[in-house]
PDB file of C-alpha atoms and ligand atoms in Angstrom:
ATOM      1  CA  UNK W   1       0.000   0.000   0.000  1.00  0.00           C
ATOM      2  CA  UNK W   2       1.306   3.430  -0.877  1.00  0.00           C
ATOM      3  CA  UNK W   3       2.213   5.506   2.167  1.00  0.00           C
ATOM      4  CA  UNK W   4       0.860   9.063   2.341  1.00  0.00           C
ATOM      5  CA  UNK W   5       3.256  11.828   1.485  1.00  0.00           C
ATOM      6  CA  UNK W   6       5.122  13.092   4.498  1.00  0.00           C
ATOM      7  CA  UNK W   7       7.136  16.110   5.458  1.00  0.00           C
ATOM      8  CA  UNK W   8      10.891  16.072   5.700  1.00  0.00           C
ATOM      9  CA  UNK W   9      11.278  18.968   8.135  1.00  0.00           C
ATOM     10  CA  UNK W  10       9.771  19.448  11.606  1.00  0.00           C
ATOM     11  CA  UNK W  11       9.117  23.130  11.065  1.00  0.00           C
ATOM     12  CA  UNK W  12       6.288  24.767  12.995  1.00  0.00           C
ATOM     13  CA  UNK W  13       5.611  26.965  10.016  1.00  0.00           C
ATOM     14  CA  UNK W  14       4.350  24.591   7.374  1.00  0.00           C
ATOM     15  CA  UNK W  15       4.308  25.268   3.647  1.00  0.00           C
ATOM     16  CA  UNK W  16       2.193  28.209   2.565  1.00  0.00           C
ATOM     17  CA  UNK W  17       2.728  30.063   5.847  1.00  0.00           C
ATOM     18  CA  UNK W  18       0.309  27.756   7.667  1.00  0.00           C
ATOM     19  CA  UNK W  19       1.054  27.331  11.361  1.00  0.00           C
ATOM     20  CA  UNK W  20       1.084  24.109  13.386  1.00  0.00           C
ATOM     21  CA  UNK W  21       0.121  23.646  17.006  1.00  0.00           C
ATOM     22  CA  UNK W  22      -0.073  20.704  19.394  1.00  0.00           C
ATOM     23  CA  UNK W  23      -3.448  19.701  20.817  1.00  0.00           C
ATOM     24  CA  UNK W  24      -3.941  17.167  23.596  1.00  0.00           C
ATOM     25  CA  UNK W  25      -7.311  15.704  24.508  1.00  0.00           C
ATOM     26  CA  UNK W  26      -6.590  15.118  28.180  1.00  0.00           C
ATOM     27  CA  UNK W  27      -7.357  12.017  30.300  1.00  0.00           C
ATOM     28  CA  UNK W  28     -10.726  13.401  31.445  1.00  0.00           C
ATOM     29  CA  UNK W  29     -11.856  13.811  27.824  1.00  0.00           C
ATOM     30  CA  UNK W  30     -10.745  10.330  26.775  1.00  0.00           C
ATOM     31  CA  UNK W  31     -12.257   8.741  29.908  1.00  0.00           C
ATOM     32  CA  UNK W  32     -15.629  10.424  29.300  1.00  0.00           C
ATOM     33  CA  UNK W  33     -15.740   9.449  25.639  1.00  0.00           C
ATOM     34  CA  UNK W  34     -15.980  12.998  24.319  1.00  0.00           C
ATOM     35  CA  UNK W  35     -13.008  12.898  21.932  1.00  0.00           C
ATOM     36  CA  UNK W  36     -15.326  12.548  18.939  1.00  0.00           C
ATOM     37  CA  UNK W  37     -17.242  15.676  19.908  1.00  0.00           C
ATOM     38  CA  UNK W  38     -14.041  17.644  20.450  1.00  0.00           C
ATOM     39  CA  UNK W  39     -12.537  16.456  17.175  1.00  0.00           C
ATOM     40  CA  UNK W  40     -15.764  17.478  15.411  1.00  0.00           C
ATOM     41  CA  UNK W  41     -15.352  20.998  16.792  1.00  0.00           C
ATOM     42  CA  UNK W  42     -11.738  21.036  15.565  1.00  0.00           C
ATOM     43  CA  UNK W  43     -12.844  19.924  12.094  1.00  0.00           C
ATOM     44  CA  UNK W  44     -15.718  22.399  11.962  1.00  0.00           C
ATOM     45  CA  UNK W  45     -13.292  25.189  12.888  1.00  0.00           C
ATOM     46  CA  UNK W  46     -11.375  24.268   9.727  1.00  0.00           C
ATOM     47  CA  UNK W  47      -8.133  23.049  11.218  1.00  0.00           C
ATOM     48  CA  UNK W  48      -6.355  20.323   9.282  1.00  0.00           C
ATOM     49  CA  UNK W  49      -5.348  17.425  11.513  1.00  0.00           C
ATOM     50  CA  UNK W  50      -1.904  16.454  10.214  1.00  0.00           C
ATOM     51  CA  UNK W  51      -0.991  13.884  12.903  1.00  0.00           C
ATOM     52  CA  UNK W  52      -3.028  11.997  15.519  1.00  0.00           C
ATOM     53  CA  UNK W  53      -2.148   9.386  18.172  1.00  0.00           C
ATOM     54  CA  UNK W  54      -3.559   7.750  21.276  1.00  0.00           C
ATOM     55  CA  UNK W  55      -1.021   7.129  24.040  1.00  0.00           C
ATOM     56  CA  UNK W  56      -0.526   7.094  27.778  1.00  0.00           C
ATOM     57  CA  UNK W  57       2.200   9.261  29.272  1.00  0.00           C
ATOM     58  CA  UNK W  58       4.351   7.951  32.086  1.00  0.00           C
ATOM     59  CA  UNK W  59       4.611  10.221  35.110  1.00  0.00           C
ATOM     60  CA  UNK W  60       8.183  11.040  34.027  1.00  0.00           C
ATOM     61  CA  UNK W  61       7.075  11.965  30.500  1.00  0.00           C
ATOM     62  CA  UNK W  62       4.312  14.197  31.887  1.00  0.00           C
ATOM     63  CA  UNK W  63       6.859  15.890  34.158  1.00  0.00           C
ATOM     64  CA  UNK W  64       9.138  16.485  31.164  1.00  0.00           C
ATOM     65  CA  UNK W  65       6.315  17.796  28.987  1.00  0.00           C
ATOM     66  CA  UNK W  66       5.208  20.285  31.679  1.00  0.00           C
ATOM     67  CA  UNK W  67       8.738  21.090  32.947  1.00  0.00           C
ATOM     68  CA  UNK W  68       8.059  24.803  32.445  1.00  0.00           C
ATOM     69  CA  UNK W  69       5.569  24.572  35.345  1.00  0.00           C
ATOM     70  CA  UNK W  70       7.961  22.703  37.690  1.00  0.00           C
ATOM     71  CA  UNK W  71       7.975  25.576  40.193  1.00  0.00           C
ATOM     72  CA  UNK W  72       4.167  25.892  40.359  1.00  0.00           C
ATOM     73  CA  UNK W  73       2.257  24.456  43.324  1.00  0.00           C
ATOM     74  CA  UNK W  74       0.013  22.376  41.065  1.00  0.00           C
ATOM     75  CA  UNK W  75       2.888  20.675  39.185  1.00  0.00           C
ATOM     76  CA  UNK W  76       2.841  17.371  41.086  1.00  0.00           C
ATOM     77  CA  UNK W  77      -0.907  17.010  40.772  1.00  0.00           C
ATOM     78  CA  UNK W  78      -0.810  18.017  37.081  1.00  0.00           C
ATOM     79  CA  UNK W  79       1.803  15.352  36.264  1.00  0.00           C
ATOM     80  CA  UNK W  80      -0.140  12.738  38.223  1.00  0.00           C
ATOM     81  CA  UNK W  81      -3.340  13.635  36.384  1.00  0.00           C
ATOM     82  CA  UNK W  82      -1.781  13.796  32.893  1.00  0.00           C
ATOM     83  CA  UNK W  83      -0.365  10.281  33.363  1.00  0.00           C
ATOM     84  CA  UNK W  84      -3.568   8.883  34.903  1.00  0.00           C
ATOM     85  CA  UNK W  85      -4.995   7.571  31.636  1.00  0.00           C
ATOM     86  CA  UNK W  86      -4.717   7.704  27.862  1.00  0.00           C
ATOM     87  CA  UNK W  87      -4.630  10.977  25.948  1.00  0.00           C
ATOM     88  CA  UNK W  88      -5.077  11.841  22.296  1.00  0.00           C
ATOM     89  CA  UNK W  89      -2.316  14.006  20.841  1.00  0.00           C
ATOM     90  CA  UNK W  90      -2.784  15.805  17.547  1.00  0.00           C
ATOM     91  CA  UNK W  91      -1.082  18.331  15.324  1.00  0.00           C
ATOM     92  CA  UNK W  92      -3.468  21.001  14.044  1.00  0.00           C
ATOM     93  CA  UNK W  93      -2.556  23.049  11.017  1.00  0.00           C
ATOM     94  CA  UNK W  94      -4.174  26.307   9.930  1.00  0.00           C
ATOM     95  CA  UNK W  95      -3.484  29.968   9.414  1.00  0.00           C
ATOM     96  CA  UNK W  96      -2.824  31.322  12.951  1.00  0.00           C
ATOM     97  CA  UNK W  97      -3.370  27.800  14.338  1.00  0.00           C
ATOM     98  CA  UNK W  98      -1.795  28.526  17.734  1.00  0.00           C
ATOM     99  CA  UNK W  99      -3.974  31.515  18.576  1.00  0.00           C
ATOM    100  CA  UNK W 100      -7.109  30.056  16.994  1.00  0.00           C
ATOM    101  CA  UNK W 101      -6.813  26.745  18.870  1.00  0.00           C
ATOM    102  CA  UNK W 102      -6.312  28.572  22.178  1.00  0.00           C
ATOM    103  CA  UNK W 103      -9.413  30.618  21.416  1.00  0.00           C
ATOM    104  CA  UNK W 104     -11.458  27.507  20.645  1.00  0.00           C
ATOM    105  CA  UNK W 105     -10.166  25.872  23.866  1.00  0.00           C
ATOM    106  CA  UNK W 106     -11.072  28.845  26.079  1.00  0.00           C
ATOM    107  CA  UNK W 107      -9.406  30.030  29.296  1.00  0.00           C
ATOM    108  CA  UNK W 108      -7.470  27.578  31.497  1.00  0.00           C
ATOM    109  CA  UNK W 109     -10.183  27.662  34.183  1.00  0.00           C
ATOM    110  CA  UNK W 110     -13.431  26.328  32.666  1.00  0.00           C
ATOM    111  CA  UNK W 111     -15.387  28.613  35.020  1.00  0.00           C
ATOM    112  CA  UNK W 112     -13.787  31.615  33.285  1.00  0.00           C
ATOM    113  CA  UNK W 113     -13.790  30.237  29.738  1.00  0.00           C
ATOM    114  CA  UNK W 114     -15.857  31.985  27.062  1.00  0.00           C
ATOM    115  CA  UNK W 115     -19.302  30.627  26.285  1.00  0.00           C
ATOM    116  CA  UNK W 116     -19.147  27.957  23.597  1.00  0.00           C
ATOM    117  CA  UNK W 117     -15.443  27.251  24.083  1.00  0.00           C
ATOM    118  CA  UNK W 118     -14.346  23.641  24.604  1.00  0.00           C
ATOM    119  CA  UNK W 119     -13.222  24.171  28.188  1.00  0.00           C
ATOM    120  CA  UNK W 120     -16.431  26.007  29.074  1.00  0.00           C
ATOM    121  CA  UNK W 121     -18.496  23.190  27.580  1.00  0.00           C
ATOM    122  CA  UNK W 122     -16.477  20.174  28.648  1.00  0.00           C
ATOM    123  CA  UNK W 123     -13.923  21.192  31.320  1.00  0.00           C
ATOM    124  CA  UNK W 124     -14.528  19.831  34.829  1.00  0.00           C
ATOM    125  CA  UNK W 125     -12.179  22.119  36.773  1.00  0.00           C
ATOM    126  CA  UNK W 126      -8.927  24.054  36.282  1.00  0.00           C
ATOM    127  CA  UNK W 127      -6.880  20.832  36.188  1.00  0.00           C
ATOM    128  CA  UNK W 128      -9.264  18.517  34.340  1.00  0.00           C
ATOM    129  CA  UNK W 129      -9.913  21.075  31.627  1.00  0.00           C
ATOM    130  CA  UNK W 130     -10.294  18.660  28.702  1.00  0.00           C
ATOM    131  CA  UNK W 131      -7.683  20.018  26.284  1.00  0.00           C
ATOM    132  CA  UNK W 132      -4.160  21.413  25.898  1.00  0.00           C
ATOM    133  CA  UNK W 133      -2.804  23.818  23.320  1.00  0.00           C
ATOM    134  CA  UNK W 134       0.656  25.247  22.673  1.00  0.00           C
ATOM    135  CA  UNK W 135       1.072  28.879  23.714  1.00  0.00           C
ATOM    136  CA  UNK W 136       3.535  30.159  21.091  1.00  0.00           C
ATOM    137  CA  UNK W 137       5.651  29.275  18.077  1.00  0.00           C
ATOM    138  CA  UNK W 138       8.657  27.938  19.997  1.00  0.00           C
ATOM    139  CA  UNK W 139       6.461  26.014  22.414  1.00  0.00           C
ATOM    140  CA  UNK W 140       4.532  24.495  19.516  1.00  0.00           C
ATOM    141  CA  UNK W 141       7.739  23.334  17.876  1.00  0.00           C
ATOM    142  CA  UNK W 142       9.000  21.756  21.102  1.00  0.00           C
ATOM    143  CA  UNK W 143       5.650  20.166  21.949  1.00  0.00           C
ATOM    144  CA  UNK W 144       5.075  18.728  18.460  1.00  0.00           C
ATOM    145  CA  UNK W 145       8.600  17.293  18.558  1.00  0.00           C
ATOM    146  CA  UNK W 146       7.871  15.754  21.965  1.00  0.00           C
ATOM    147  CA  UNK W 147       5.301  13.411  20.403  1.00  0.00           C
ATOM    148  CA  UNK W 148       5.946  13.314  16.667  1.00  0.00           C
ATOM    149  CA  UNK W 149       8.844  12.984  14.300  1.00  0.00           C
ATOM    150  CA  UNK W 150       8.910  14.886  11.024  1.00  0.00           C
ATOM    151  CA  UNK W 151       7.933  11.668   9.234  1.00  0.00           C
ATOM    152  CA  UNK W 152       4.677  11.467  11.216  1.00  0.00           C
ATOM    153  CA  UNK W 153       3.329  14.760   9.890  1.00  0.00           C
ATOM    154  CA  UNK W 154       1.182  14.754   6.792  1.00  0.00           C
ATOM    155  CA  UNK W 155       2.355  17.188   4.162  1.00  0.00           C
ATOM    156  CA  UNK W 156      -0.651  19.132   2.955  1.00  0.00           C
TER     157      UNK W 156
HETATM  158  P1  DAT T   1      -3.019  26.360  29.655  1.00  0.00           P
HETATM  159  O1  DAT T   1      -3.274  24.870  29.667  1.00  0.00           O
HETATM  160  O2  DAT T   1      -4.273  27.142  29.448  1.00  0.00           O
HETATM  161  O3  DAT T   1      -1.916  26.760  28.722  1.00  0.00           O
HETATM  162  P2  DAT T   1      -1.115  26.724  31.825  1.00  0.00           P
HETATM  163  O4  DAT T   1      -0.056  26.500  30.806  1.00  0.00           O
HETATM  164  O5  DAT T   1      -1.009  27.935  32.697  1.00  0.00           O
HETATM  165  O6  DAT T   1      -2.563  26.749  31.141  1.00  0.00           O
HETATM  166  O7  DAT T   1      -1.194  25.471  32.785  1.00  0.00           O
HETATM  167  C1  DAT T   1      -1.017  24.156  32.276  1.00  0.00           C
HETATM  168  C2  DAT T   1      -2.017  23.253  32.927  1.00  0.00           C
HETATM  169  O8  DAT T   1      -1.775  23.202  34.320  1.00  0.00           O
HETATM  170  C3  DAT T   1      -3.479  23.705  32.813  1.00  0.00           C
HETATM  171  O9  DAT T   1      -4.080  23.315  31.604  1.00  0.00           O
HETATM  172  C4  DAT T   1      -4.101  23.020  33.981  1.00  0.00           C
HETATM  173  C5  DAT T   1      -3.003  23.091  35.031  1.00  0.00           C
HETATM  174  N1  DAT T   1      -3.202  24.287  35.873  1.00  0.00           N
HETATM  175  C6  DAT T   1      -2.953  25.586  35.559  1.00  0.00           C
HETATM  176  N2  DAT T   1      -3.246  26.414  36.571  1.00  0.00           N
HETATM  177  C7  DAT T   1      -3.694  25.607  37.570  1.00  0.00           C
HETATM  178  C8  DAT T   1      -4.168  25.846  38.887  1.00  0.00           C
HETATM  179  N3  DAT T   1      -4.231  27.080  39.410  1.00  0.00           N
HETATM  180  N4  DAT T   1      -4.556  24.777  39.634  1.00  0.00           N
HETATM  181  C9  DAT T   1      -4.481  23.520  39.142  1.00  0.00           C
HETATM  182  N5  DAT T   1      -4.042  23.220  37.903  1.00  0.00           N
HETATM  183  C10 DAT T   1      -3.663  24.254  37.126  1.00  0.00           C
HETATM  184 MG1   MG T   2       0.103  26.347  28.759  1.00  0.00          MG
END
């Protein structure tokens, strides 16, 4: 079977100036069976999904992924939670993907998230807030590289 065409560089800026960002559907979303609904929202918002995987982080991998928060009081709990069950990781590609995905996610605390946003609709509390999104170009590059190699990304 012919393999799909794949990229040869792990650039955050894809061809045509399109941006890439990392999305995670967190353990609470997978456990509640709402990944389909969330992915529908992503598709309806006209992101291209260029990589997608289901996996379970070890506690050590979660700690590495969230190392930037190591000094925060919630770090231990966050790492415990993020390794508590499977997650879905995806690369979303679109014009201004980083900003647009954060907008669709809503604020970190579901209680403060805008009406209609994913976290407002599906988040349980500030920790179990259903989804993750990169917060800038460099972060997106690091976070995509954490889960995917250049060969995993579909070239659009
Ligand atoms: P975001 O996920 O919106 O980028 P962040 O990077 O500040 O937010 O924090 C990463 C994750 O850590 C967040 O999705 C949930 C958890 N978190 C943040 N603030 C928290 C808090 N005050 N109490 C518990 N968990 C928190
Ligand atoms: Mg963040």
